[in-house]
Backbone as a printed PyTorch tensor [residue, N CA C, xyz], in Angstrom:
tensor([[[ 207.0730, -105.4720,   23.8240],
         [ 206.0570, -105.5720,   22.7780],
         [ 206.7080, -106.0100,   21.4850]],

        [[ 206.0580, -106.8880,   20.7230],
         [ 206.5910, -107.3010,   19.4380],
         [ 206.7490, -106.0830,   18.5470]],

        [[ 207.8760, -105.9740,   17.7680],
         [ 208.1520, -104.7540,   17.0140],
         [ 207.1230, -104.4530,   15.9460]],

        [[ 206.3720, -105.4710,   15.4540],
         [ 205.4190, -105.2160,   14.3970],
         [ 204.0720, -104.7360,   14.9080]],

        [[ 203.8100, -104.8030,   16.2350],
         [ 202.4870, -104.4500,   16.7460],
         [ 202.2320, -102.9520,   16.6900]],

        [[ 203.2470, -102.1340,   16.9960],
         [ 203.0370, -100.6870,   16.9880],
         [ 202.7390, -100.1650,   15.5870]],

        [[ 203.5070, -100.5500,   14.5210],
         [ 203.1190, -100.1190,   13.1810],
         [ 201.7190, -100.5640,   12.7900]],

        [[ 201.3130, -101.7520,   13.2220],
         [ 199.9550, -102.2170,   12.9240],
         [ 198.9290, -101.3050,   13.5660]],

        [[ 199.1840, -100.8700,   14.8260],
         [ 198.2720,  -99.9650,   15.5020],
         [ 198.1280,  -98.6490,   14.7400]],

        [[ 199.2570,  -98.0900,   14.2810],
         [ 199.2040,  -96.8560,   13.5120],
         [ 198.4670,  -97.0630,   12.1940]],

        [[ 198.7100,  -98.2120,   11.5480],
         [ 198.0470,  -98.5010,   10.2750],
         [ 196.5430,  -98.6180,   10.4510]],

        [[ 196.1140,  -99.1980,   11.5850],
         [ 194.6850,  -99.3310,   11.8520],
         [ 194.0160,  -97.9770,   11.9250]],

        [[ 194.5860,  -97.0580,   12.7010],
         [ 193.9800,  -95.7380,   12.8340],
         [ 194.0740,  -94.9610,   11.5260]],

        [[ 195.1790,  -95.1300,   10.7820],
         [ 195.3130,  -94.4490,    9.4970],
         [ 194.2390,  -94.9070,    8.5220]],

        [[ 193.9380,  -96.1940,    8.5110],
         [ 192.9030,  -96.7110,    7.6230],
         [ 191.5290,  -96.1810,    8.0180]],

        [[ 191.2940,  -96.0320,    9.3350],
         [ 190.0340,  -95.4550,    9.7840],
         [ 189.9120,  -94.0070,    9.3390]],

        [[ 191.0210,  -93.2940,    9.4120],
         [ 190.9970,  -91.8810,    9.0270],
         [ 190.7090,  -91.7020,    7.5430]],

        [[ 191.0580,  -92.6990,    6.7250],
         [ 190.8390,  -92.6040,    5.2890],
         [ 189.4200,  -92.9700,    4.8940]],

        [[ 188.6350,  -93.4500,    5.8300],
         [ 187.2640,  -93.8640,    5.5330],
         [ 186.3830,  -92.6450,    5.3010]],

        [[ 185.1310,  -92.8850,    4.9310],
         [ 184.2120,  -91.8020,    4.6610],
         [ 183.9970,  -90.9420,    5.9020]],

        [[ 183.9530,  -89.6000,    5.7670],
         [ 183.7730,  -88.7330,    6.9280],
         [ 182.3900,  -88.8930,    7.5410]],

        [[ 182.3160,  -88.5220,    8.8190],
         [ 181.0540,  -88.6060,    9.5540],
         [ 180.7050,  -87.2300,   10.0960]],

        [[ 179.5890,  -87.1310,   10.7710],
         [ 179.1460,  -85.8480,   11.3160],
         [ 179.8850,  -85.5170,   12.5960]],

        [[ 180.0590,  -84.2180,   12.8670],
         [ 180.7420,  -83.7840,   14.0810],
         [ 179.9710,  -84.1690,   15.3310]],

        [[ 178.6550,  -84.4550,   15.1960],
         [ 177.8520,  -84.8320,   16.3470],
         [ 178.3230,  -86.1420,   16.9740]],

        [[ 179.2110,  -86.8690,   16.2880],
         [ 179.8120,  -88.0590,   16.8880],
         [ 180.4390,  -87.7230,   18.2350]],

        [[ 181.0140,  -86.5340,   18.3710],
         [ 181.7310,  -86.1420,   19.5830],
         [ 180.8250,  -85.4640,   20.6010]],

        [[ 179.6030,  -85.9500,   20.7180],
         [ 178.6800,  -85.5040,   21.7480],
         [ 178.0090,  -86.7270,   22.3650]],

        [[ 177.9620,  -86.7820,   23.7000],
         [ 177.2750,  -87.8750,   24.3610],
         [ 178.1970,  -88.9890,   24.8100]],

        [[ 177.6150,  -90.1020,   25.2830],
         [ 178.4080,  -91.2010,   25.8490],
         [ 179.0610,  -92.0780,   24.7760]],

        [[ 180.1310,  -92.7670,   25.1930],
         [ 180.8290,  -93.6860,   24.2930],
         [ 181.5430,  -94.7640,   25.1110]],

        [[ 181.8160,  -95.8870,   24.4520],
         [ 182.6170,  -96.9680,   25.0260],
         [ 183.5990,  -97.4340,   23.9530]],

        [[ 184.6860,  -98.0670,   24.3880],
         [ 185.6570,  -98.5130,   23.3970],
         [ 186.6740,  -99.4770,   23.9520]],

        [[ 187.5640,  -99.9040,   23.0690],
         [ 188.6690, -100.8020,   23.4200],
         [ 189.9570, -100.2180,   22.8620]],

        [[ 191.0690, -100.5020,   23.5480],
         [ 192.3580,  -99.9690,   23.1270],
         [ 193.4590, -100.9800,   23.3870]],

        [[ 194.5530, -100.8230,   22.6540],
         [ 195.7140, -101.6960,   22.8260],
         [ 196.9310, -100.9590,   22.3100]],

        [[ 198.1210, -101.3990,   22.7540],
         [ 199.3310, -100.7590,   22.2720],
         [ 200.5650, -101.1300,   23.0480]],

        [[ 201.4960, -100.1650,   23.1110],
         [ 202.8170, -100.3550,   23.7100],
         [ 202.8530,  -99.7080,   25.0840]],

        [[ 203.5390, -100.3910,   26.0110],
         [ 203.6690,  -99.9280,   27.3880],
         [ 205.1120, -100.1030,   27.8410]],

        [[ 205.6580,  -99.0880,   28.5060],
         [ 206.9950,  -99.2030,   29.0930],
         [ 206.9390,  -98.7620,   30.5500]],

        [[ 207.3340,  -99.6580,   31.4570],
         [ 207.4660,  -99.3370,   32.8730],
         [ 208.9310,  -99.0530,   33.1720]],

        [[ 209.2110,  -97.9060,   33.8080],
         [ 210.5690,  -97.5180,   34.2100],
         [ 210.5700,  -97.3320,   35.7160]],

        [[ 211.3240,  -98.1780,   36.4140],
         [ 211.3210,  -98.1650,   37.8750],
         [ 212.7180,  -97.9280,   38.4240]],

        [[ 212.7710,  -97.1780,   39.5100],
         [ 214.0050,  -96.9880,   40.2560],
         [ 213.8530,  -97.6150,   41.6210]],

        [[ 213.9400,  -96.7910,   42.6680],
         [ 213.6410,  -97.2380,   44.0270],
         [ 212.1450,  -97.0950,   44.2630]],

        [[ 211.4820,  -98.1890,   44.6140],
         [ 210.0200,  -98.1940,   44.7620],
         [ 209.6610,  -98.5660,   46.1940]],

        [[ 208.9000,  -97.7010,   46.8550],
         [ 208.4220,  -97.9900,   48.2040],
         [ 207.0990,  -98.7410,   48.1250]],

        [[ 207.0210,  -99.8730,   48.8390],
         [ 205.7980, -100.6690,   48.8500],
         [ 205.4210, -101.0170,   50.2890]],

        [[ 204.2630, -101.6490,   50.4490],
         [ 203.7950, -102.0290,   51.7780],
         [ 204.6850, -103.0770,   52.4390]],

        [[ 205.4380, -103.8390,   51.6410],
         [ 206.2680, -104.8930,   52.2210],
         [ 207.7380, -104.5080,   52.2980]],

        [[ 208.0890, -103.3160,   51.8150],
         [ 209.4730, -102.8810,   51.8910],
         [ 209.9020, -102.1240,   50.6450]],

        [[ 211.1610, -101.7420,   50.6230],
         [ 211.7270, -100.9840,   49.5090],
         [ 212.2780, -101.9290,   48.4550]],

        [[ 211.8090, -101.7770,   47.2230],
         [ 212.2900, -102.5910,   46.1010],
         [ 213.2690, -101.7550,   45.2840]],

        [[ 214.5100, -102.1880,   45.2410],
         [ 215.5230, -101.5260,   44.4270],
         [ 215.5130, -102.1960,   43.0480]],

        [[ 214.8470, -101.5610,   42.0930],
         [ 214.6540, -102.2030,   40.7860],
         [ 215.6160, -101.6370,   39.7400]],

        [[ 215.5470, -100.3330,   39.4770],
         [ 216.4430,  -99.6720,   38.5160],
         [ 216.4630, -100.3790,   37.1700]],

        [[ 215.2910, -100.6590,   36.6580],
         [ 215.1600, -101.3380,   35.3710],
         [ 213.9350, -100.7740,   34.6440]],

        [[ 213.8600, -101.0700,   33.3350],
         [ 212.6640, -100.7490,   32.5600],
         [ 212.2950, -101.9640,   31.7230]],

        [[ 211.0300, -101.9950,   31.2830],
         [ 210.5560, -103.1240,   30.4940],
         [ 209.4770, -102.6610,   29.5240]],

        [[ 209.5890, -103.1150,   28.2710],
         [ 208.5860, -102.8570,   27.2540],
         [ 207.6470, -104.0530,   27.1650]],

        [[ 206.3600, -103.7700,   26.9630],
         [ 205.3720, -104.8440,   26.9050],
         [ 204.1470, -104.3580,   26.1420]],

        [[ 203.2080, -105.2680,   25.9330],
         [ 201.9250, -104.9270,   25.3160],
         [ 200.9050, -104.6410,   26.4020]],

        [[ 199.9040, -103.8460,   26.0650],
         [ 198.8190, -103.5460,   26.9860],
         [ 197.5170, -103.4760,   26.2100]],

        [[ 196.4060, -103.7460,   26.8830],
         [ 195.0860, -103.6640,   26.2650],
         [ 194.0630, -103.3750,   27.3460]],

        [[ 192.9400, -102.7900,   26.9560],
         [ 191.9160, -102.4780,   27.9350],
         [ 190.6550, -101.9370,   27.3020]],

        [[ 189.7410, -101.5000,   28.1540],
         [ 188.4780, -100.9200,   27.7260],
         [ 188.3160,  -99.5530,   28.3810]],

        [[ 187.5100,  -98.6870,   27.7460],
         [ 187.2890,  -97.3510,   28.2890],
         [ 185.8530,  -96.9240,   28.0310]],

        [[ 185.4080,  -95.9270,   28.7790],
         [ 184.0830,  -95.3540,   28.6080],
         [ 184.1450,  -93.8910,   29.0110]],

        [[ 183.3120,  -93.0770,   28.3710],
         [ 183.3450,  -91.6650,   28.6830],
         [ 182.1280,  -90.9300,   28.1740]],

        [[ 182.1750,  -89.6060,   28.3190],
         [ 181.0680,  -88.7520,   27.8900],
         [ 181.6450,  -87.4580,   27.3240]],

        [[ 181.2500,  -87.1230,   26.0870],
         [ 181.6870,  -85.9060,   25.4150],
         [ 180.6300,  -84.8150,   25.5110]],

        [[ 181.0760,  -83.5790,   25.7040],
         [ 180.2050,  -82.4210,   25.5500],
         [ 180.9380,  -81.3840,   24.7050]],

        [[ 180.1780,  -80.5030,   24.0640],
         [ 180.7510,  -79.4210,   23.2700],
         [ 180.2690,  -78.0900,   23.8510]],

        [[ 181.0090,  -77.5020,   24.7870],
         [ 180.5720,  -76.2520,   25.4290],
         [ 180.6340,  -75.0390,   24.5200]],

        [[ 181.4120,  -75.1330,   23.4300],
         [ 181.5200,  -74.0400,   22.4640],
         [ 181.7950,  -74.6420,   21.0970]],

        [[ 181.6100,  -73.8540,   20.0770],
         [ 181.8010,  -74.3420,   18.7150],
         [ 183.2280,  -74.8560,   18.5160]],

        [[ 183.3510,  -76.1390,   18.1580],
         [ 184.6600,  -76.7380,   17.8920],
         [ 185.3780,  -77.2620,   19.1110]],

        [[ 184.8880,  -76.9800,   20.3160],
         [ 185.5350,  -77.4080,   21.5560],
         [ 184.8410,  -78.6700,   22.0800]],

        [[ 185.6370,  -79.6760,   22.4320],
         [ 185.1130,  -80.9180,   22.9950],
         [ 185.7880,  -81.1750,   24.3390]],

        [[ 184.9750,  -81.4120,   25.3660],
         [ 185.4780,  -81.7580,   26.6970],
         [ 184.8850,  -83.1110,   27.0810]],

        [[ 185.7170,  -84.0010,   27.6280],
         [ 185.2720,  -85.3600,   27.9430],
         [ 185.7120,  -85.7570,   29.3390]],

        [[ 184.8510,  -86.5120,   30.0170],
         [ 185.2360,  -87.2440,   31.2210],
         [ 185.3490,  -88.7090,   30.8230]],

        [[ 186.4390,  -89.3680,   31.2490],
         [ 186.6880,  -90.7310,   30.7690],
         [ 187.3390,  -91.5870,   31.8440]],

        [[ 186.9750,  -92.8600,   31.8670],
         [ 187.6000,  -93.8420,   32.7350],
         [ 187.9910,  -95.0660,   31.9360]],

        [[ 188.9940,  -95.7910,   32.4000],
         [ 189.4720,  -96.9630,   31.6670],
         [ 190.0390,  -98.0030,   32.6250]],

        [[ 190.0090,  -99.2480,   32.1940],
         [ 190.6750, -100.3580,   32.8710],
         [ 191.6390, -100.9790,   31.8730]],

        [[ 192.9020, -101.1730,   32.2790],
         [ 193.9200, -101.6930,   31.3840],
         [ 194.6570, -102.8690,   32.0150]],

        [[ 195.1200, -103.7780,   31.1610],
         [ 195.8630, -104.9530,   31.5870],
         [ 197.1720, -105.0220,   30.8120]],

        [[ 198.2690, -105.3360,   31.5270],
         [ 199.5580, -105.5090,   30.8880],
         [ 199.8370, -106.9790,   30.6160]],

        [[ 200.7400, -107.2310,   29.6950],
         [ 201.1090, -108.5920,   29.3350],
         [ 202.6250, -108.7340,   29.4400]],

        [[ 203.0570, -109.5570,   30.4080],
         [ 204.4840, -109.8010,   30.6160],
         [ 205.2330, -108.4840,   30.8320]],

        [[ 204.7050, -107.6410,   31.7490],
         [ 205.2840, -106.3160,   31.9560],
         [ 205.9420, -106.1540,   33.3210]],

        [[ 206.1930, -107.2430,   34.0250],
         [ 206.8730, -107.1590,   35.3010],
         [ 208.3230, -106.7270,   35.1440]],

        [[ 208.8350, -105.9960,   36.1510],
         [ 210.2170, -105.4990,   36.1300],
         [ 210.9340, -106.0460,   37.3600]],

        [[ 212.0730, -106.7310,   37.1460],
         [ 212.7910, -107.3980,   38.2330],
         [ 214.2800, -107.1080,   38.1410]],

        [[ 214.8710, -106.8740,   39.3090],
         [ 216.3360, -106.8010,   39.4160],
         [ 216.7640, -107.7820,   40.4980]],

        [[ 217.6000, -108.7400,   40.1080],
         [ 218.0220, -109.7820,   41.0320],
         [ 219.5440, -109.7950,   41.1590]],

        [[ 220.0150, -109.7670,   42.4100],
         [ 221.4370, -109.8550,   42.6970],
         [ 221.6740, -111.0150,   43.6700]],

        [[ 222.8970, -111.1860,   44.1010],
         [ 223.2300, -112.3330,   44.9380],
         [ 222.4170, -112.3620,   46.2240]],

        [[ 222.3730, -111.2410,   46.9250],
         [ 221.6970, -111.2010,   48.2200],
         [ 220.5440, -110.2050,   48.2580]],

        [[ 220.0850, -109.7640,   47.0980],
         [ 219.0040, -108.7800,   47.0620],
         [ 218.1840, -108.9540,   45.7860]],

        [[ 216.9110, -108.6220,   45.8800],
         [ 216.0300, -108.7140,   44.7270],
         [ 214.8530, -107.7710,   44.9190]],

        [[ 214.4510, -107.1210,   43.8460],
         [ 213.2540, -106.2960,   43.8430],
         [ 212.4560, -106.5760,   42.5940]],

        [[ 211.1590, -106.7950,   42.7320],
         [ 210.3250, -107.1280,   41.5900],
         [ 208.9520, -106.4610,   41.7270]],

        [[ 208.5270, -105.7680,   40.6700],
         [ 207.1950, -105.1610,   40.6000],
         [ 206.5120, -105.7170,   39.3560]],

        [[ 205.3940, -106.4050,   39.5440],
         [ 204.6770, -107.0070,   38.4220],
         [ 203.2540, -106.4350,   38.3730]],

        [[ 203.0040, -105.4000,   37.5530],
         [ 201.6560, -104.8370,   37.4630],
         [ 200.6560, -105.8770,   36.9530]],

        [[ 199.4860, -105.9270,   37.5880],
         [ 198.4450, -106.8700,   37.1840],
         [ 197.3560, -106.1850,   36.3700]],

        [[ 196.8640, -105.0730,   36.8680],
         [ 195.8720, -104.2880,   36.1300],
         [ 195.8760, -102.8770,   36.6930]],

        [[ 195.2720, -101.9610,   35.9700],
         [ 195.1930, -100.5870,   36.4320],
         [ 193.9300,  -99.9220,   35.9350]],

        [[ 193.5850,  -98.8300,   36.5780],
         [ 192.4660,  -98.0310,   36.0880],
         [ 192.8460,  -96.5620,   36.1540]],

        [[ 192.2130,  -95.7750,   35.3130],
         [ 192.4690,  -94.3410,   35.3240],
         [ 191.1690,  -93.5800,   35.1400]],

        [[ 191.1230,  -92.3970,   35.7130],
         [ 190.0040,  -91.4700,   35.6000],
         [ 190.5730,  -90.1240,   35.1960]],

        [[ 190.0090,  -89.5390,   34.1470],
         [ 190.5850,  -88.2870,   33.7040],
         [ 189.6500,  -87.4490,   32.8640]],

        [[ 190.1980,  -86.3530,   32.3630],
         [ 189.4630,  -85.3980,   31.5300],
         [ 190.2530,  -85.1600,   30.2560]],

        [[ 189.5220,  -85.1050,   29.1380],
         [ 190.1120,  -84.7050,   27.8640],
         [ 189.5590,  -83.3300,   27.4740]],

        [[ 190.3850,  -82.5420,   26.8160],
         [ 189.9530,  -81.2640,   26.2620],
         [ 190.5830,  -81.1240,   24.8860]],

        [[ 189.7270,  -80.9000,   23.8630],
         [ 190.2670,  -80.8650,   22.5210],
         [ 189.5410,  -79.9040,   21.6050]],

        [[ 190.0490,  -79.8430,   20.3630],
         [ 189.4970,  -78.9590,   19.3470],
         [ 189.2780,  -79.7370,   18.0610]],

        [[ 188.1290,  -79.5130,   17.4220],
         [ 187.8190,  -80.1600,   16.1530],
         [ 188.5100,  -79.3970,   15.0270]],

        [[ 189.6740,  -79.9070,   14.5760],
         [ 190.4050,  -79.2420,   13.5010],
         [ 189.6920,  -79.4010,   12.1680]],

        [[ 188.8950,  -80.4530,   12.0360],
         [ 187.9110,  -80.5940,   10.9700],
         [ 186.6320,  -81.0710,   11.6580]],

        [[ 185.4710,  -81.0980,   10.9740],
         [ 184.2640,  -81.5710,   11.6310],
         [ 184.3580,  -82.9990,   12.1570]],

        [[ 185.3460,  -83.7680,   11.6750],
         [ 185.4500,  -85.1850,   12.0300],
         [ 186.7460,  -85.5530,   12.7380]],

        [[ 187.6350,  -84.5930,   12.9780],
         [ 188.9500,  -84.8830,   13.5420],
         [ 189.1840,  -84.0520,   14.7930]],

        [[ 189.3570,  -84.7410,   15.9150],
         [ 189.5570,  -84.1010,   17.2100],
         [ 191.0090,  -84.2580,   17.6390]],

        [[ 191.6630,  -83.1490,   17.9460],
         [ 193.0050,  -83.1560,   18.5440],
         [ 192.8330,  -82.7600,   20.0070]],

        [[ 193.3780,  -83.5580,   20.9240],
         [ 193.0720,  -83.3370,   22.3400],
         [ 194.2710,  -83.5650,   23.2430]],

        [[ 194.1960,  -82.9510,   24.4190],
         [ 195.1090,  -83.2320,   25.5270],
         [ 194.3010,  -83.9050,   26.6290]],

        [[ 194.9840,  -84.6420,   27.4950],
         [ 194.2960,  -85.3400,   28.5720],
         [ 195.1340,  -85.3260,   29.8420]],

        [[ 194.4740,  -85.5030,   30.9750],
         [ 195.1600,  -85.6000,   32.2550],
         [ 194.2360,  -86.2140,   33.2790]],

        [[ 194.8150,  -86.7660,   34.3550],
         [ 193.9710,  -87.3560,   35.3770],
         [ 194.7350,  -88.1990,   36.3800]],

        [[ 194.0020,  -89.1190,   36.9860],
         [ 194.4920,  -89.9820,   38.0690],
         [ 194.6380,  -91.4030,   37.5420]],

        [[ 195.6860,  -92.1080,   37.9990],
         [ 195.9000,  -93.5070,   37.6050],
         [ 196.2630,  -94.3380,   38.8310]],

        [[ 195.7750,  -95.5730,   38.8850],
         [ 196.0660,  -96.5050,   39.9780],
         [ 196.4120,  -97.8520,   39.3830]],

        [[ 197.4860,  -98.4600,   39.8910],
         [ 197.9300,  -99.7650,   39.4040],
         [ 198.0150, -100.7430,   40.5710]],

        [[ 197.4440, -101.9180,   40.3960],
         [ 197.5510, -103.0180,   41.3600],
         [ 198.6800, -103.9230,   40.8940]],

        [[ 199.6330, -104.2220,   41.7800],
         [ 200.8150, -104.9800,   41.3850],
         [ 201.2070, -106.0110,   42.4370]],

        [[ 201.8350, -107.0760,   41.9760],
         [ 202.4980, -108.0300,   42.8640],
         [ 203.9100, -107.5220,   43.1350]],

        [[ 204.3330, -107.6220,   44.3880],
         [ 205.6420, -107.1090,   44.7960],
         [ 206.4200, -108.2150,   45.4910]],

        [[ 207.7130, -108.3510,   45.1310],
         [ 208.6160, -109.2750,   45.8220],
         [ 209.8860, -108.5290,   46.1950]],

        [[ 210.3390, -108.7580,   47.4250],
         [ 211.5370, -108.0910,   47.9250],
         [ 212.4070, -109.1030,   48.6580]],

        [[ 213.7170, -109.0530,   48.4120],
         [ 214.7000, -109.8150,   49.1760],
         [ 215.7780, -108.8530,   49.6330]],

        [[ 215.9480, -108.7300,   50.9590],
         [ 216.9860, -107.8710,   51.5140],
         [ 217.4630, -108.4830,   52.8280]],

        [[ 218.0700, -107.6760,   53.7000],
         [ 218.6100, -108.2000,   54.9540],
         [ 217.5270, -108.7620,   55.8740]],

        [[ 216.2850, -108.3630,   55.6770],
         [ 215.1800, -108.8760,   56.4830],
         [ 214.6110, -110.1800,   55.9530]],

        [[ 215.1260, -110.6450,   54.8030],
         [ 214.6570, -111.8920,   54.2240],
         [ 213.7050, -111.6790,   53.0670]],

        [[ 213.2280, -112.7620,   52.4430],
         [ 212.3100, -112.6510,   51.3040],
         [ 210.8810, -112.3540,   51.7500]],

        [[ 210.2060, -111.4920,   50.9910],
         [ 208.8190, -111.1480,   51.2740],
         [ 208.0880, -110.9380,   49.9490]],

        [[ 206.7900, -111.1830,   49.9630],
         [ 205.9760, -110.9440,   48.7760],
         [ 204.5840, -110.5070,   49.1920]],

        [[ 203.9030, -109.8020,   48.3040],
         [ 202.5590, -109.3260,   48.6090],
         [ 202.0070, -108.5080,   47.4620]],

        [[ 200.9080, -107.8170,   47.7330],
         [ 200.2480, -106.9530,   46.7570],
         [ 200.3060, -105.5130,   47.2460]],

        [[ 200.2740, -104.5790,   46.2860],
         [ 200.2610, -103.1690,   46.6610],
         [ 199.6020, -102.3660,   45.5450]],

        [[ 199.1150, -101.1820,   45.9030],
         [ 198.5610, -100.2360,   44.9390],
         [ 199.5150,  -99.0670,   44.7730]],

        [[ 199.7510,  -98.6770,   43.5370],
         [ 200.5680,  -97.5140,   43.2250],
         [ 199.6920,  -96.5310,   42.4610]],

        [[ 199.6400,  -95.2970,   42.9340],
         [ 198.8080,  -94.3290,   42.2460],
         [ 199.5620,  -93.0380,   42.0190]],

        [[ 199.0340,  -92.2440,   41.0800],
         [ 199.6680,  -90.9880,   40.7230],
         [ 198.8810,  -90.2920,   39.6340]],

        [[ 199.5710,  -89.4980,   38.8330],
         [ 198.9070,  -88.7040,   37.8030],
         [ 199.3900,  -89.1060,   36.4180]],

        [[ 198.5650,  -88.7940,   35.4340],
         [ 198.8970,  -89.0990,   34.0490],
         [ 198.5300,  -87.9290,   33.1530]],

        [[ 199.3360,  -87.7020,   32.1160],
         [ 199.0580,  -86.6710,   31.1180],
         [ 199.3150,  -87.2610,   29.7340]],

        [[ 198.7900,  -86.6110,   28.7140],
         [ 199.0310,  -87.0960,   27.3590],
         [ 198.2090,  -86.3230,   26.3490]],

        [[ 198.0900,  -86.9110,   25.1770],
         [ 197.3300,  -86.2820,   24.1160],
         [ 197.1970,  -87.2100,   22.9360]],

        [[ 196.3140,  -86.8510,   22.0070],
         [ 196.1100,  -87.7120,   20.8570],
         [ 195.2290,  -87.0890,   19.8020]],

        [[ 194.8740,  -87.9250,   18.8320],
         [ 194.0100,  -87.5420,   17.7220],
         [ 192.9230,  -88.5930,   17.6000]],

        [[ 191.6620,  -88.1530,   17.4470],
         [ 190.5350,  -89.0590,   17.2560],
         [ 189.7860,  -88.6520,   15.9950]],

        [[ 189.4190,  -89.6510,   15.1900],
         [ 188.7650,  -89.4030,   13.9050],
         [ 187.4420,  -90.1600,   13.8370]],

        [[ 186.3540,  -89.4430,   13.5700],
         [ 185.0570,  -90.0860,   13.3740],
         [ 184.9950,  -90.6530,   11.9630]],

        [[ 184.6370,  -91.9320,   11.8530],
         [ 184.5480,  -92.5740,   10.5400],
         [ 183.1120,  -92.8790,   10.1490]],

        [[ 182.2120,  -92.9380,   11.1200],
         [ 180.7700,  -92.9770,   10.8880],
         [ 180.1290,  -92.1450,   11.9920]],

        [[ 178.8040,  -92.0470,   11.9960],
         [ 178.1300,  -91.3340,   13.0770],
         [ 178.3340,  -92.0080,   14.4230]],

        [[ 178.6820,  -93.2910,   14.4330],
         [ 178.7920,  -94.0600,   15.6710],
         [ 180.2020,  -94.5410,   16.0000]],

        [[ 181.0870,  -94.6150,   15.0250],
         [ 182.4070,  -95.2260,   15.2170],
         [ 183.5080,  -94.1900,   15.0320]],

        [[ 184.4920,  -94.2230,   15.9430],
         [ 185.6840,  -93.3890,   15.7950],
         [ 186.9230,  -94.2100,   16.1180]],

        [[ 188.0480,  -93.7930,   15.5660],
         [ 189.3370,  -94.3920,   15.8860],
         [ 190.2700,  -93.3310,   16.4240]],

        [[ 191.1710,  -93.7190,   17.3130],
         [ 192.0680,  -92.7390,   17.8920],
         [ 193.4330,  -93.3500,   18.1840]],

        [[ 194.4210,  -92.4850,   18.3280],
         [ 195.7490,  -92.9000,   18.7660],
         [ 196.2710,  -91.8190,   19.6970]],

        [[ 196.9240,  -92.2430,   20.8030],
         [ 197.3690,  -91.2620,   21.7800],
         [ 198.6190,  -91.7350,   22.5130]],

        [[ 199.2940,  -90.7710,   23.1070],
         [ 200.4590,  -91.0230,   23.9640],
         [ 200.1040,  -90.6150,   25.3830]],

        [[ 200.5930,  -91.4020,   26.3660],
         [ 200.3800,  -91.0870,   27.7790],
         [ 201.6890,  -91.2450,   28.5590]],

        [[ 201.8600,  -90.3380,   29.5200],
         [ 202.9420,  -90.4600,   30.5000],
         [ 202.3120,  -90.4840,   31.8840]],

        [[ 202.7490,  -91.4280,   32.7330],
         [ 202.2270,  -91.5430,   34.0950],
         [ 203.3640,  -91.5360,   35.0900]],

        [[ 203.1650,  -90.8320,   36.2030],
         [ 204.1140,  -90.8100,   37.3130],
         [ 203.4200,  -91.4200,   38.5220]],

        [[ 203.8740,  -92.6250,   38.9160],
         [ 203.2540,  -93.3710,   39.9990],
         [ 204.1650,  -93.4770,   41.2170]],

        [[ 205.2330,  -92.7220,   41.2140],
         [ 206.1610,  -92.7310,   42.3380],
         [ 205.8190,  -91.6390,   43.3360]],

        [[ 206.6660,  -91.5050,   44.3240],
         [ 206.5100,  -90.4660,   45.3290],
         [ 207.8270,  -89.7750,   45.5650]],

        [[ 207.9430,  -89.1140,   46.6820],
         [ 209.1730,  -88.4110,   47.0230],
         [ 210.3340,  -89.4070,   47.1550]],

        [[ 211.3670,  -89.2050,   46.3390],
         [ 212.5380,  -90.0740,   46.3980],
         [ 212.3570,  -91.4270,   45.7550]],

        [[ 211.2250,  -91.6680,   45.0840],
         [ 210.9910,  -92.9470,   44.4240],
         [ 210.6990,  -92.7140,   42.9390]],

        [[ 210.7830,  -93.7990,   42.1580],
         [ 210.5560,  -93.6770,   40.7170],
         [ 209.7330,  -94.8480,   40.2110]],

        [[ 208.5620,  -94.5330,   39.6460],
         [ 207.7230,  -95.5020,   38.9510],
         [ 207.0420,  -94.7250,   37.8330]],

        [[ 207.6060,  -94.8020,   36.6310],
         [ 207.1000,  -94.0700,   35.4860],
         [ 206.5460,  -95.0380,   34.4450]],

        [[ 205.6020,  -94.5470,   33.6710],
         [ 205.0020,  -95.3770,   32.6240],
         [ 204.7970,  -94.5380,   31.3670]],

        [[ 205.2330,  -95.0830,   30.2240],
         [ 204.9950,  -94.4810,   28.9170],
         [ 204.1230,  -95.4350,   28.1080]],

        [[ 203.1290,  -94.8770,   27.3860],
         [ 202.2380,  -95.7050,   26.5930],
         [ 201.9100,  -95.0310,   25.2660]],

        [[ 201.7840,  -95.8430,   24.2170],
         [ 201.1980,  -95.4270,   22.9480],
         [ 200.0420,  -96.3820,   22.6800]],

        [[ 198.8260,  -95.8300,   22.5750],
         [ 197.6170,  -96.6450,   22.4990],
         [ 196.8100,  -96.3000,   21.2610]],

        [[ 196.3160,  -97.3260,   20.5730],
         [ 195.3490,  -97.1600,   19.4930],
         [ 194.0140,  -97.7000,   19.9700]],

        [[ 192.9310,  -96.9580,   19.7030],
         [ 191.6220,  -97.3770,   20.1930],
         [ 190.5200,  -97.1700,   19.1870]],

        [[ 189.4340,  -97.8940,   19.3980],
         [ 188.2100,  -97.7600,   18.5980],
         [ 187.0510,  -97.5610,   19.5650]],

        [[ 186.1830,  -96.5760,   19.2930],
         [ 185.0690,  -96.2590,   20.2030],
         [ 183.7400,  -96.3250,   19.4700]],

        [[ 182.7180,  -96.7040,   20.2260],
         [ 181.3370,  -96.6680,   19.7300],
         [ 180.5910,  -95.5770,   20.4950]],

        [[ 179.9290,  -94.6870,   19.7610],
         [ 179.2540,  -93.5400,   20.3490],
         [ 177.7400,  -93.7490,   20.3150]],

        [[ 177.1020,  -93.5350,   21.4430],
         [ 175.6520,  -93.7580,   21.5550],
         [ 174.8530,  -92.5210,   21.1400]]])
């Protein structure tokens, strides 16, 4: 990711937070939004449908996507949300190439389904934690003693994180959050770190 994009993302949410406050009712009901930010894929040994990819590399890149969800307030100050998202990476493939071996994982897109649980520290500011399921569709290339092979595969696992969301009008909010995802299995490594800034419209 370009080094200036992350500060811009933080500046965007900071400017939203400085805007006129809105009603707490913003955090009730359905919403949709868009997000973008920084993504890092960290891969070790990755098992795929076409073979084992020995990658042992990481890569930083940009990511962007859309999300939708539904907020409820089961108690005063408590907000619980169900949320889904689709995200796309940009130039985020990870490759390790040697003389007689090569492993490459190039994520194309992913989706996640999860739950947020948070507390309104002010009537307009929500601090929350999140967790759920994530799935990534990727192109895979492998070169080993069996020869070169390529194909597609799905990698899935769990994700956790947290963030801050600020209502700036009755309908608009801005947020920034961190996510960690584990998409590997036993004896394999496929990790993802993300910092995302988003803007949501509440119905």
